[in-house]
Structure formats: C-alpha cells, structure tokens
Amino acid sequence: MRTSQLVLSALALSATVAFAADQPSSTGPRAICKADVATLCSGVQPGGGRIAGCLKQNEAKVSPACKDALAKAHEIKASPKSGSAQ
C-alpha cells in the first residue's frame, strides 16, 4: 500500500514538472502573476505552496489576468490525458 502511494506521488510530481516545462515562460501563470506575487506576496518565501496560498488569501486583489492563467493551468492539470487507459 505504501509503495503504491509513493509511486502515485512520483507520477503526480513528474506530471506537474512536465506541465510546467510545457508552459512558455512568458505566457505561463508564473510570468502572468509575477506582478501580483510581487505586490501581494512579497514577504512570502516560495515553496511548499506558500505563494499559491498567498494568492488564494488575496483572491479579491489578484488581477483578472492572473486569475485566468491560474484557472487555465488548474484545468489543464486536472483534465485527464487523452488516450490514457483507465
């Protein structure tokens, strides 16, 4: 059971890394939200989901472009890959 959890975690992490690598650096959420992060989360140390948490806490102040980029990234990450066996 523990081994299967580790395998699933590794697969999820590699899928996230692959997704991030596929994103053009100038049009991905990181680039689009850069100003929002600088303004709203300047004192937050990156890593462990802290920046995402900060943006979530300040959701009312996040720019529409950043909200849209984050939503699109979440949709892509959550959607099943075509042709995968289930």
PDB file of N, CA, C and O in Angstrom:
ATOM      1  N   MET A   1       0.829  -1.196   0.000  1.00  0.00           N
ATOM      2  CA  MET A   1       0.000   0.000   0.000  1.00  0.00           C
ATOM      3  C   MET A   1       0.873   1.260   0.000  1.00  0.00           C
ATOM      4  O   MET A   1       0.653   2.174  -0.748  1.00  0.00           O
ATOM      5  N   ARG A   2       1.871   1.261   0.853  1.00  0.00           N
ATOM      6  CA  ARG A   2       2.763   2.419   0.965  1.00  0.00           C
ATOM      7  C   ARG A   2       3.525   2.632  -0.342  1.00  0.00           C
ATOM      8  O   ARG A   2       3.719   3.752  -0.773  1.00  0.00           O
ATOM      9  N   THR A   3       3.946   1.533  -0.964  1.00  0.00           N
ATOM     10  CA  THR A   3       4.683   1.624  -2.221  1.00  0.00           C
ATOM     11  C   THR A   3       3.816   2.226  -3.315  1.00  0.00           C
ATOM     12  O   THR A   3       4.282   3.077  -4.082  1.00  0.00           O
ATOM     13  N   SER A   4       2.554   1.826  -3.375  1.00  0.00           N
ATOM     14  CA  SER A   4       1.676   2.373  -4.409  1.00  0.00           C
ATOM     15  C   SER A   4       1.437   3.865  -4.195  1.00  0.00           C
ATOM     16  O   SER A   4       1.328   4.618  -5.150  1.00  0.00           O
ATOM     17  N   GLN A   5       1.381   4.301  -2.949  1.00  0.00           N
ATOM     18  CA  GLN A   5       1.224   5.730  -2.673  1.00  0.00           C
ATOM     19  C   GLN A   5       2.454   6.501  -3.128  1.00  0.00           C
ATOM     20  O   GLN A   5       2.341   7.588  -3.689  1.00  0.00           O
ATOM     21  N   LEU A   6       3.632   5.927  -2.895  1.00  0.00           N
ATOM     22  CA  LEU A   6       4.862   6.586  -3.333  1.00  0.00           C
ATOM     23  C   LEU A   6       4.934   6.664  -4.845  1.00  0.00           C
ATOM     24  O   LEU A   6       5.337   7.686  -5.406  1.00  0.00           O
ATOM     25  N   VAL A   7       4.532   5.595  -5.521  1.00  0.00           N
ATOM     26  CA  VAL A   7       4.547   5.584  -6.982  1.00  0.00           C
ATOM     27  C   VAL A   7       3.582   6.629  -7.526  1.00  0.00           C
ATOM     28  O   VAL A   7       3.916   7.392  -8.440  1.00  0.00           O
ATOM     29  N   LEU A   8       2.371   6.681  -6.956  1.00  0.00           N
ATOM     30  CA  LEU A   8       1.389   7.672  -7.412  1.00  0.00           C
ATOM     31  C   LEU A   8       1.880   9.089  -7.161  1.00  0.00           C
ATOM     32  O   LEU A   8       1.694   9.980  -7.989  1.00  0.00           O
ATOM     33  N   SER A   9       2.509   9.310  -6.019  1.00  0.00           N
ATOM     34  CA  SER A   9       3.055  10.641  -5.722  1.00  0.00           C
ATOM     35  C   SER A   9       4.141  11.023  -6.716  1.00  0.00           C
ATOM     36  O   SER A   9       4.202  12.157  -7.185  1.00  0.00           O
ATOM     37  N   ALA A  10       5.003  10.072  -7.034  1.00  0.00           N
ATOM     38  CA  ALA A  10       6.072  10.338  -8.003  1.00  0.00           C
ATOM     39  C   ALA A  10       5.500  10.647  -9.380  1.00  0.00           C
ATOM     40  O   ALA A  10       5.971  11.551 -10.073  1.00  0.00           O
ATOM     41  N   LEU A  11       4.464   9.902  -9.779  1.00  0.00           N
ATOM     42  CA  LEU A  11       3.833  10.165 -11.069  1.00  0.00           C
ATOM     43  C   LEU A  11       3.183  11.544 -11.098  1.00  0.00           C
ATOM     44  O   LEU A  11       3.284  12.267 -12.088  1.00  0.00           O
ATOM     45  N   ALA A  12       2.505  11.907 -10.021  1.00  0.00           N
ATOM     46  CA  ALA A  12       1.863  13.215  -9.957  1.00  0.00           C
ATOM     47  C   ALA A  12       2.899  14.329 -10.028  1.00  0.00           C
ATOM     48  O   ALA A  12       2.713  15.325 -10.738  1.00  0.00           O
ATOM     49  N   LEU A  13       3.995  14.154  -9.321  1.00  0.00           N
ATOM     50  CA  LEU A  13       5.056  15.162  -9.339  1.00  0.00           C
ATOM     51  C   LEU A  13       5.670  15.285 -10.723  1.00  0.00           C
ATOM     52  O   LEU A  13       5.863  16.387 -11.225  1.00  0.00           O
ATOM     53  N   SER A  14       5.922  14.156 -11.380  1.00  0.00           N
ATOM     54  CA  SER A  14       6.525  14.223 -12.713  1.00  0.00           C
ATOM     55  C   SER A  14       5.570  14.841 -13.719  1.00  0.00           C
ATOM     56  O   SER A  14       5.985  15.565 -14.619  1.00  0.00           O
ATOM     57  N   ALA A  15       4.261  14.595 -13.563  1.00  0.00           N
ATOM     58  CA  ALA A  15       3.285  15.209 -14.461  1.00  0.00           C
ATOM     59  C   ALA A  15       3.262  16.717 -14.264  1.00  0.00           C
ATOM     60  O   ALA A  15       3.158  17.484 -15.219  1.00  0.00           O
ATOM     61  N   THR A  16       3.376  17.157 -13.017  1.00  0.00           N
ATOM     62  CA  THR A  16       3.390  18.591 -12.729  1.00  0.00           C
ATOM     63  C   THR A  16       4.630  19.236 -13.311  1.00  0.00           C
ATOM     64  O   THR A  16       4.556  20.310 -13.909  1.00  0.00           O
ATOM     65  N   VAL A  17       5.768  18.580 -13.166  1.00  0.00           N
ATOM     66  CA  VAL A  17       7.018  19.108 -13.723  1.00  0.00           C
ATOM     67  C   VAL A  17       6.929  19.167 -15.238  1.00  0.00           C
ATOM     68  O   VAL A  17       7.319  20.154 -15.861  1.00  0.00           O
ATOM     69  N   ALA A  18       6.382  18.126 -15.842  1.00  0.00           N
ATOM     70  CA  ALA A  18       6.236  18.112 -17.302  1.00  0.00           C
ATOM     71  C   ALA A  18       5.303  19.222 -17.753  1.00  0.00           C
ATOM     72  O   ALA A  18       5.553  19.886 -18.755  1.00  0.00           O
ATOM     73  N   PHE A  19       4.223  19.437 -17.024  1.00  0.00           N
ATOM     74  CA  PHE A  19       3.298  20.510 -17.358  1.00  0.00           C
ATOM     75  C   PHE A  19       4.005  21.861 -17.280  1.00  0.00           C
ATOM     76  O   PHE A  19       3.880  22.692 -18.171  1.00  0.00           O
ATOM     77  N   ALA A  20       4.762  22.073 -16.231  1.00  0.00           N
ATOM     78  CA  ALA A  20       5.464  23.343 -16.067  1.00  0.00           C
ATOM     79  C   ALA A  20       6.478  23.549 -17.186  1.00  0.00           C
ATOM     80  O   ALA A  20       6.657  24.655 -17.678  1.00  0.00           O
ATOM     81  N   ALA A  21       7.126  22.475 -17.611  1.00  0.00           N
ATOM     82  CA  ALA A  21       8.112  22.581 -18.684  1.00  0.00           C
ATOM     83  C   ALA A  21       7.446  22.897 -20.015  1.00  0.00           C
ATOM     84  O   ALA A  21       8.050  23.534 -20.878  1.00  0.00           O
ATOM     85  N   ASP A  22       6.199  22.467 -20.188  1.00  0.00           N
ATOM     86  CA  ASP A  22       5.478  22.732 -21.431  1.00  0.00           C
ATOM     87  C   ASP A  22       4.989  24.168 -21.531  1.00  0.00           C
ATOM     88  O   ASP A  22       4.643  24.631 -22.605  1.00  0.00           O
ATOM     89  N   GLN A  23       4.916  24.863 -20.413  1.00  0.00           N
ATOM     90  CA  GLN A  23       4.407  26.224 -20.409  1.00  0.00           C
ATOM     91  C   GLN A  23       5.477  27.203 -20.888  1.00  0.00           C
ATOM     92  O   GLN A  23       6.575  27.226 -20.341  1.00  0.00           O
ATOM     93  N   PRO A  24       5.153  28.010 -21.890  1.00  0.00           N
ATOM     94  CA  PRO A  24       6.116  29.037 -22.292  1.00  0.00           C
ATOM     95  C   PRO A  24       6.343  29.980 -21.115  1.00  0.00           C
ATOM     96  O   PRO A  24       5.402  30.361 -20.425  1.00  0.00           O
ATOM     97  N   SER A  25       7.581  30.351 -20.883  1.00  0.00           N
ATOM     98  CA  SER A  25       7.901  31.150 -19.706  1.00  0.00           C
ATOM     99  C   SER A  25       7.248  32.530 -19.724  1.00  0.00           C
ATOM    100  O   SER A  25       7.019  33.112 -18.681  1.00  0.00           O
ATOM    101  N   SER A  26       6.927  33.051 -20.889  1.00  0.00           N
ATOM    102  CA  SER A  26       6.334  34.391 -20.948  1.00  0.00           C
ATOM    103  C   SER A  26       4.817  34.381 -20.884  1.00  0.00           C
ATOM    104  O   SER A  26       4.213  35.436 -20.716  1.00  0.00           O
ATOM    105  N   THR A  27       4.190  33.205 -21.014  1.00  0.00           N
ATOM    106  CA  THR A  27       2.730  33.159 -21.008  1.00  0.00           C
ATOM    107  C   THR A  27       2.172  32.241 -19.926  1.00  0.00           C
ATOM    108  O   THR A  27       0.964  32.102 -19.818  1.00  0.00           O
ATOM    109  N   GLY A  28       3.019  31.618 -19.135  1.00  0.00           N
ATOM    110  CA  GLY A  28       2.561  30.737 -18.074  1.00  0.00           C
ATOM    111  C   GLY A  28       2.099  31.536 -16.867  1.00  0.00           C
ATOM    112  O   GLY A  28       2.341  32.747 -16.767  1.00  0.00           O
ATOM    113  N   PRO A  29       1.442  30.870 -15.929  1.00  0.00           N
ATOM    114  CA  PRO A  29       0.945  31.547 -14.730  1.00  0.00           C
ATOM    115  C   PRO A  29       2.039  32.258 -13.943  1.00  0.00           C
ATOM    116  O   PRO A  29       1.803  33.335 -13.406  1.00  0.00           O
ATOM    117  N   ARG A  30       3.227  31.681 -13.906  1.00  0.00           N
ATOM    118  CA  ARG A  30       4.308  32.315 -13.137  1.00  0.00           C
ATOM    119  C   ARG A  30       4.627  33.702 -13.691  1.00  0.00           C
ATOM    120  O   ARG A  30       4.772  34.668 -12.946  1.00  0.00           O
ATOM    121  N   ALA A  31       4.718  33.813 -15.017  1.00  0.00           N
ATOM    122  CA  ALA A  31       5.036  35.096 -15.637  1.00  0.00           C
ATOM    123  C   ALA A  31       3.863  36.069 -15.528  1.00  0.00           C
ATOM    124  O   ALA A  31       4.050  37.249 -15.219  1.00  0.00           O
ATOM    125  N   ILE A  32       2.671  35.564 -15.771  1.00  0.00           N
ATOM    126  CA  ILE A  32       1.489  36.426 -15.761  1.00  0.00           C
ATOM    127  C   ILE A  32       1.203  36.951 -14.358  1.00  0.00           C
ATOM    128  O   ILE A  32       0.758  38.092 -14.187  1.00  0.00           O
ATOM    129  N   CYS A  33       1.467  36.144 -13.340  1.00  0.00           N
ATOM    130  CA  CYS A  33       1.159  36.524 -11.961  1.00  0.00           C
ATOM    131  C   CYS A  33       2.336  37.181 -11.241  1.00  0.00           C
ATOM    132  O   CYS A  33       2.238  37.488 -10.049  1.00  0.00           O
ATOM    133  N   LYS A  34       3.420  37.407 -11.946  1.00  0.00           N
ATOM    134  CA  LYS A  34       4.632  37.933 -11.313  1.00  0.00           C
ATOM    135  C   LYS A  34       4.383  39.247 -10.565  1.00  0.00           C
ATOM    136  O   LYS A  34       4.817  39.411  -9.425  1.00  0.00           O
ATOM    137  N   ALA A  35       3.667  40.169 -11.185  1.00  0.00           N
ATOM    138  CA  ALA A  35       3.391  41.454 -10.536  1.00  0.00           C
ATOM    139  C   ALA A  35       2.486  41.271  -9.316  1.00  0.00           C
ATOM    140  O   ALA A  35       2.684  41.920  -8.285  1.00  0.00           O
ATOM    141  N   ASP A  36       1.507  40.379  -9.425  1.00  0.00           N
ATOM    142  CA  ASP A  36       0.611  40.112  -8.294  1.00  0.00           C
ATOM    143  C   ASP A  36       1.398  39.533  -7.116  1.00  0.00           C
ATOM    144  O   ASP A  36       1.197  39.934  -5.970  1.00  0.00           O
ATOM    145  N   VAL A  37       2.287  38.598  -7.417  1.00  0.00           N
ATOM    146  CA  VAL A  37       3.095  37.991  -6.368  1.00  0.00           C
ATOM    147  C   VAL A  37       3.993  39.042  -5.721  1.00  0.00           C
ATOM    148  O   VAL A  37       4.101  39.106  -4.495  1.00  0.00           O
ATOM    149  N   ALA A  38       4.600  39.892  -6.542  1.00  0.00           N
ATOM    150  CA  ALA A  38       5.470  40.934  -6.003  1.00  0.00           C
ATOM    151  C   ALA A  38       4.701  41.914  -5.119  1.00  0.00           C
ATOM    152  O   ALA A  38       5.199  42.353  -4.084  1.00  0.00           O
ATOM    153  N   THR A  39       3.486  42.241  -5.521  1.00  0.00           N
ATOM    154  CA  THR A  39       2.687  43.214  -4.771  1.00  0.00           C
ATOM    155  C   THR A  39       2.032  42.605  -3.534  1.00  0.00           C
ATOM    156  O   THR A  39       2.082  43.183  -2.456  1.00  0.00           O
ATOM    157  N   LEU A  40       1.432  41.445  -3.698  1.00  0.00           N
ATOM    158  CA  LEU A  40       0.618  40.868  -2.638  1.00  0.00           C
ATOM    159  C   LEU A  40       1.366  39.890  -1.731  1.00  0.00           C
ATOM    160  O   LEU A  40       0.948  39.667  -0.596  1.00  0.00           O
ATOM    161  N   CYS A  41       2.443  39.308  -2.233  1.00  0.00           N
ATOM    162  CA  CYS A  41       3.102  38.218  -1.511  1.00  0.00           C
ATOM    163  C   CYS A  41       4.610  38.436  -1.376  1.00  0.00           C
ATOM    164  O   CYS A  41       5.372  37.466  -1.321  1.00  0.00           O
ATOM    165  N   SER A  42       5.033  39.685  -1.332  1.00  0.00           N
ATOM    166  CA  SER A  42       6.471  39.974  -1.344  1.00  0.00           C
ATOM    167  C   SER A  42       7.206  39.377  -0.147  1.00  0.00           C
ATOM    168  O   SER A  42       8.372  39.023  -0.257  1.00  0.00           O
ATOM    169  N   GLY A  43       6.553  39.237   0.988  1.00  0.00           N
ATOM    170  CA  GLY A  43       7.208  38.688   2.174  1.00  0.00           C
ATOM    171  C   GLY A  43       7.073  37.187   2.320  1.00  0.00           C
ATOM    172  O   GLY A  43       7.509  36.620   3.320  1.00  0.00           O
ATOM    173  N   VAL A  44       6.485  36.531   1.324  1.00  0.00           N
ATOM    174  CA  VAL A  44       6.236  35.090   1.410  1.00  0.00           C
ATOM    175  C   VAL A  44       7.384  34.328   0.764  1.00  0.00           C
ATOM    176  O   VAL A  44       7.757  34.615  -0.371  1.00  0.00           O
ATOM    177  N   GLN A  45       7.932  33.368   1.500  1.00  0.00           N
ATOM    178  CA  GLN A  45       9.022  32.547   0.962  1.00  0.00           C
ATOM    179  C   GLN A  45       8.445  31.519   0.000  1.00  0.00           C
ATOM    180  O   GLN A  45       7.508  30.799   0.343  1.00  0.00           O
ATOM    181  N   PRO A  46       8.968  31.442  -1.225  1.00  0.00           N
ATOM    182  CA  PRO A  46       8.482  30.458  -2.199  1.00  0.00           C
ATOM    183  C   PRO A  46       8.721  29.029  -1.724  1.00  0.00           C
ATOM    184  O   PRO A  46       9.659  28.765  -0.982  1.00  0.00           O
ATOM    185  N   GLY A  47       7.857  28.149  -2.180  1.00  0.00           N
ATOM    186  CA  GLY A  47       7.990  26.727  -1.855  1.00  0.00           C
ATOM    187  C   GLY A  47       6.869  26.254  -0.956  1.00  0.00           C
ATOM    188  O   GLY A  47       6.303  27.026  -0.184  1.00  0.00           O
ATOM    189  N   GLY A  48       6.537  25.002  -1.098  1.00  0.00           N
ATOM    190  CA  GLY A  48       5.531  24.404  -0.232  1.00  0.00           C
ATOM    191  C   GLY A  48       4.123  24.934  -0.442  1.00  0.00           C
ATOM    192  O   GLY A  48       3.280  24.811   0.437  1.00  0.00           O
ATOM    193  N   GLY A  49       3.878  25.562  -1.579  1.00  0.00           N
ATOM    194  CA  GLY A  49       2.544  26.084  -1.856  1.00  0.00           C
ATOM    195  C   GLY A  49       2.243  27.406  -1.173  1.00  0.00           C
ATOM    196  O   GLY A  49       1.100  27.868  -1.169  1.00  0.00           O
ATOM    197  N   ARG A  50       3.268  28.042  -0.603  1.00  0.00           N
ATOM    198  CA  ARG A  50       3.026  29.298   0.131  1.00  0.00           C
ATOM    199  C   ARG A  50       2.596  30.445  -0.776  1.00  0.00           C
ATOM    200  O   ARG A  50       1.736  31.238  -0.404  1.00  0.00           O
ATOM    201  N   ILE A  51       3.168  30.531  -1.976  1.00  0.00           N
ATOM    202  CA  ILE A  51       2.774  31.595  -2.908  1.00  0.00           C
ATOM    203  C   ILE A  51       1.337  31.372  -3.353  1.00  0.00           C
ATOM    204  O   ILE A  51       0.531  32.307  -3.385  1.00  0.00           O
ATOM    205  N   ALA A  52       1.000  30.137  -3.693  1.00  0.00           N
ATOM    206  CA  ALA A  52      -0.376  29.824  -4.084  1.00  0.00           C
ATOM    207  C   ALA A  52      -1.343  30.151  -2.956  1.00  0.00           C
ATOM    208  O   ALA A  52      -2.420  30.707  -3.181  1.00  0.00           O
ATOM    209  N   GLY A  53      -0.954  29.826  -1.733  1.00  0.00           N
ATOM    210  CA  GLY A  53      -1.787  30.146  -0.579  1.00  0.00           C
ATOM    211  C   GLY A  53      -1.963  31.641  -0.392  1.00  0.00           C
ATOM    212  O   GLY A  53      -3.057  32.112  -0.069  1.00  0.00           O
ATOM    213  N   CYS A  54      -0.890  32.383  -0.617  1.00  0.00           N
ATOM    214  CA  CYS A  54      -0.961  33.840  -0.512  1.00  0.00           C
ATOM    215  C   CYS A  54      -1.912  34.412  -1.552  1.00  0.00           C
ATOM    216  O   CYS A  54      -2.735  35.271  -1.250  1.00  0.00           O
ATOM    217  N   LEU A  55      -1.794  33.928  -2.793  1.00  0.00           N
ATOM    218  CA  LEU A  55      -2.696  34.410  -3.847  1.00  0.00           C
ATOM    219  C   LEU A  55      -4.141  34.047  -3.528  1.00  0.00           C
ATOM    220  O   LEU A  55      -5.047  34.841  -3.773  1.00  0.00           O
ATOM    221  N   LYS A  56      -4.347  32.878  -2.937  1.00  0.00           N
ATOM    222  CA  LYS A  56      -5.692  32.453  -2.559  1.00  0.00           C
ATOM    223  C   LYS A  56      -6.242  33.368  -1.460  1.00  0.00           C
ATOM    224  O   LYS A  56      -7.399  33.781  -1.506  1.00  0.00           O
ATOM    225  N   GLN A  57      -5.412  33.701  -0.482  1.00  0.00           N
ATOM    226  CA  GLN A  57      -5.838  34.589   0.601  1.00  0.00           C
ATOM    227  C   GLN A  57      -6.170  35.990   0.089  1.00  0.00           C
ATOM    228  O   GLN A  57      -7.013  36.677   0.653  1.00  0.00           O
ATOM    229  N   ASN A  58      -5.486  36.405  -0.962  1.00  0.00           N
ATOM    230  CA  ASN A  58      -5.682  37.735  -1.527  1.00  0.00           C
ATOM    231  C   ASN A  58      -6.481  37.692  -2.826  1.00  0.00           C
ATOM    232  O   ASN A  58      -6.338  38.567  -3.673  1.00  0.00           O
ATOM    233  N   GLU A  59      -7.306  36.672  -2.973  1.00  0.00           N
ATOM    234  CA  GLU A  59      -8.027  36.425  -4.221  1.00  0.00           C
ATOM    235  C   GLU A  59      -8.768  37.665  -4.728  1.00  0.00           C
ATOM    236  O   GLU A  59      -8.794  37.934  -5.930  1.00  0.00           O
ATOM    237  N   ALA A  60      -9.336  38.440  -3.842  1.00  0.00           N
ATOM    238  CA  ALA A  60     -10.091  39.627  -4.252  1.00  0.00           C
ATOM    239  C   ALA A  60      -9.192  40.683  -4.896  1.00  0.00           C
ATOM    240  O   ALA A  60      -9.666  41.515  -5.675  1.00  0.00           O
ATOM    241  N   LYS A  61      -7.899  40.656  -4.572  1.00  0.00           N
ATOM    242  CA  LYS A  61      -6.966  41.657  -5.087  1.00  0.00           C
ATOM    243  C   LYS A  61      -6.158  41.169  -6.290  1.00  0.00           C
ATOM    244  O   LYS A  61      -5.449  41.955  -6.912  1.00  0.00           O
ATOM    245  N   VAL A  62      -6.234  39.866  -6.601  1.00  0.00           N
ATOM    246  CA  VAL A  62      -5.455  39.295  -7.707  1.00  0.00           C
ATOM    247  C   VAL A  62      -6.013  39.803  -9.035  1.00  0.00           C
ATOM    248  O   VAL A  62      -7.229  39.886  -9.221  1.00  0.00           O
ATOM    249  N   SER A  63      -5.131  40.135  -9.952  1.00  0.00           N
ATOM    250  CA  SER A  63      -5.545  40.673 -11.251  1.00  0.00           C
ATOM    251  C   SER A  63      -6.345  39.638 -12.039  1.00  0.00           C
ATOM    252  O   SER A  63      -6.136  38.427 -11.891  1.00  0.00           O
ATOM    253  N   PRO A  64      -7.256  40.103 -12.890  1.00  0.00           N
ATOM    254  CA  PRO A  64      -8.030  39.175 -13.722  1.00  0.00           C
ATOM    255  C   PRO A  64      -7.150  38.286 -14.598  1.00  0.00           C
ATOM    256  O   PRO A  64      -7.448  37.111 -14.784  1.00  0.00           O
ATOM    257  N   ALA A  65      -6.065  38.827 -15.130  1.00  0.00           N
ATOM    258  CA  ALA A  65      -5.173  38.037 -15.991  1.00  0.00           C
ATOM    259  C   ALA A  65      -4.535  36.893 -15.204  1.00  0.00           C
ATOM    260  O   ALA A  65      -4.434  35.768 -15.698  1.00  0.00           O
ATOM    261  N   CYS A  66      -4.138  37.163 -13.977  1.00  0.00           N
ATOM    262  CA  CYS A  66      -3.534  36.133 -13.132  1.00  0.00           C
ATOM    263  C   CYS A  66      -4.578  35.078 -12.761  1.00  0.00           C
ATOM    264  O   CYS A  66      -4.303  33.876 -12.828  1.00  0.00           O
ATOM    265  N   LYS A  67      -5.767  35.518 -12.393  1.00  0.00           N
ATOM    266  CA  LYS A  67      -6.841  34.569 -12.064  1.00  0.00           C
ATOM    267  C   LYS A  67      -7.120  33.649 -13.245  1.00  0.00           C
ATOM    268  O   LYS A  67      -7.276  32.437 -13.081  1.00  0.00           O
ATOM    269  N   ASP A  68      -7.169  34.225 -14.439  1.00  0.00           N
ATOM    270  CA  ASP A  68      -7.437  33.449 -15.644  1.00  0.00           C
ATOM    271  C   ASP A  68      -6.319  32.443 -15.910  1.00  0.00           C
ATOM    272  O   ASP A  68      -6.570  31.273 -16.220  1.00  0.00           O
ATOM    273  N   ALA A  69      -5.078  32.881 -15.780  1.00  0.00           N
ATOM    274  CA  ALA A  69      -3.934  31.994 -16.015  1.00  0.00           C
ATOM    275  C   ALA A  69      -3.916  30.842 -15.012  1.00  0.00           C
ATOM    276  O   ALA A  69      -3.653  29.696 -15.380  1.00  0.00           O
ATOM    277  N   LEU A  70      -4.217  31.133 -13.756  1.00  0.00           N
ATOM    278  CA  LEU A  70      -4.248  30.085 -12.737  1.00  0.00           C
ATOM    279  C   LEU A  70      -5.378  29.102 -12.993  1.00  0.00           C
ATOM    280  O   LEU A  70      -5.212  27.892 -12.844  1.00  0.00           O
ATOM    281  N   ALA A  71      -6.540  29.615 -13.394  1.00  0.00           N
ATOM    282  CA  ALA A  71      -7.678  28.744 -13.689  1.00  0.00           C
ATOM    283  C   ALA A  71      -7.374  27.826 -14.871  1.00  0.00           C
ATOM    284  O   ALA A  71      -7.666  26.630 -14.835  1.00  0.00           O
ATOM    285  N   LYS A  72      -6.760  28.381 -15.917  1.00  0.00           N
ATOM    286  CA  LYS A  72      -6.415  27.568 -17.085  1.00  0.00           C
ATOM    287  C   LYS A  72      -5.386  26.501 -16.725  1.00  0.00           C
ATOM    288  O   LYS A  72      -5.490  25.356 -17.158  1.00  0.00           O
ATOM    289  N   ALA A  73      -4.397  26.863 -15.929  1.00  0.00           N
ATOM    290  CA  ALA A  73      -3.384  25.897 -15.515  1.00  0.00           C
ATOM    291  C   ALA A  73      -4.013  24.784 -14.679  1.00  0.00           C
ATOM    292  O   ALA A  73      -3.677  23.612 -14.844  1.00  0.00           O
ATOM    293  N   HIS A  74      -4.949  25.149 -13.826  1.00  0.00           N
ATOM    294  CA  HIS A  74      -5.630  24.149 -12.998  1.00  0.00           C
ATOM    295  C   HIS A  74      -6.469  23.218 -13.863  1.00  0.00           C
ATOM    296  O   HIS A  74      -6.493  22.009 -13.638  1.00  0.00           O
ATOM    297  N   GLU A  75      -7.148  23.761 -14.865  1.00  0.00           N
ATOM    298  CA  GLU A  75      -7.963  22.938 -15.776  1.00  0.00           C
ATOM    299  C   GLU A  75      -7.090  21.940 -16.529  1.00  0.00           C
ATOM    300  O   GLU A  75      -7.436  20.768 -16.649  1.00  0.00           O
ATOM    301  N   ILE A  76      -5.965  22.404 -17.039  1.00  0.00           N
ATOM    302  CA  ILE A  76      -5.068  21.535 -17.801  1.00  0.00           C
ATOM    303  C   ILE A  76      -4.508  20.445 -16.894  1.00  0.00           C
ATOM    304  O   ILE A  76      -4.461  19.282 -17.263  1.00  0.00           O
ATOM    305  N   LYS A  77      -4.120  20.823 -15.692  1.00  0.00           N
ATOM    306  CA  LYS A  77      -3.548  19.875 -14.746  1.00  0.00           C
ATOM    307  C   LYS A  77      -4.583  18.836 -14.322  1.00  0.00           C
ATOM    308  O   LYS A  77      -4.264  17.668 -14.149  1.00  0.00           O
ATOM    309  N   ALA A  78      -5.844  19.260 -14.177  1.00  0.00           N
ATOM    310  CA  ALA A  78      -6.892  18.364 -13.695  1.00  0.00           C
ATOM    311  C   ALA A  78      -7.493  17.493 -14.794  1.00  0.00           C
ATOM    312  O   ALA A  78      -8.077  16.459 -14.506  1.00  0.00           O
ATOM    313  N   SER A  79      -7.379  17.911 -16.038  1.00  0.00           N
ATOM    314  CA  SER A  79      -8.002  17.143 -17.117  1.00  0.00           C
ATOM    315  C   SER A  79      -7.194  15.878 -17.400  1.00  0.00           C
ATOM    316  O   SER A  79      -5.969  15.901 -17.402  1.00  0.00           O
ATOM    317  N   PRO A  80      -7.910  14.766 -17.642  1.00  0.00           N
ATOM    318  CA  PRO A  80      -7.205  13.511 -17.963  1.00  0.00           C
ATOM    319  C   PRO A  80      -6.547  13.602 -19.327  1.00  0.00           C
ATOM    320  O   PRO A  80      -7.074  14.240 -20.232  1.00  0.00           O
ATOM    321  N   LYS A  81      -5.419  12.954 -19.450  1.00  0.00           N
ATOM    322  CA  LYS A  81      -4.743  12.941 -20.747  1.00  0.00           C
ATOM    323  C   LYS A  81      -5.527  12.068 -21.699  1.00  0.00           C
ATOM    324  O   LYS A  81      -6.045  11.028 -21.318  1.00  0.00           O
ATOM    325  N   SER A  82      -5.621  12.499 -22.946  1.00  0.00           N
ATOM    326  CA  SER A  82      -6.337  11.691 -23.937  1.00  0.00           C
ATOM    327  C   SER A  82      -5.518  10.451 -24.263  1.00  0.00           C
ATOM    328  O   SER A  82      -4.307  10.483 -24.326  1.00  0.00           O
ATOM    329  N   GLY A  83      -6.231   9.347 -24.442  1.00  0.00           N
ATOM    330  CA  GLY A  83      -5.577   8.103 -24.819  1.00  0.00           C
ATOM    331  C   GLY A  83      -5.026   7.329 -23.646  1.00  0.00           C
ATOM    332  O   GLY A  83      -4.400   6.305 -23.821  1.00  0.00           O
ATOM    333  N   SER A  84      -5.235   7.792 -22.421  1.00  0.00           N
ATOM    334  CA  SER A  84      -4.729   7.042 -21.282  1.00  0.00           C
ATOM    335  C   SER A  84      -5.718   5.967 -20.869  1.00  0.00           C
ATOM    336  O   SER A  84      -6.916   6.169 -20.910  1.00  0.00           O
ATOM    337  N   ALA A  85      -5.208   4.835 -20.501  1.00  0.00           N
ATOM    338  CA  ALA A  85      -6.063   3.713 -20.097  1.00  0.00           C
ATOM    339  C   ALA A  85      -6.494   3.891 -18.649  1.00  0.00           C
ATOM    340  O   ALA A  85      -5.700   4.307 -17.814  1.00  0.00           O
ATOM    341  N   GLN A  86      -7.733   3.562 -18.373  1.00  0.00           N
ATOM    342  CA  GLN A  86      -8.217   3.681 -17.003  1.00  0.00           C
ATOM    343  C   GLN A  86      -8.770   2.400 -16.511  1.00  0.00           C
ATOM    344  O   GLN A  86      -9.283   1.597 -17.057  1.00  0.00           O
TER     345      GLN A  86
END
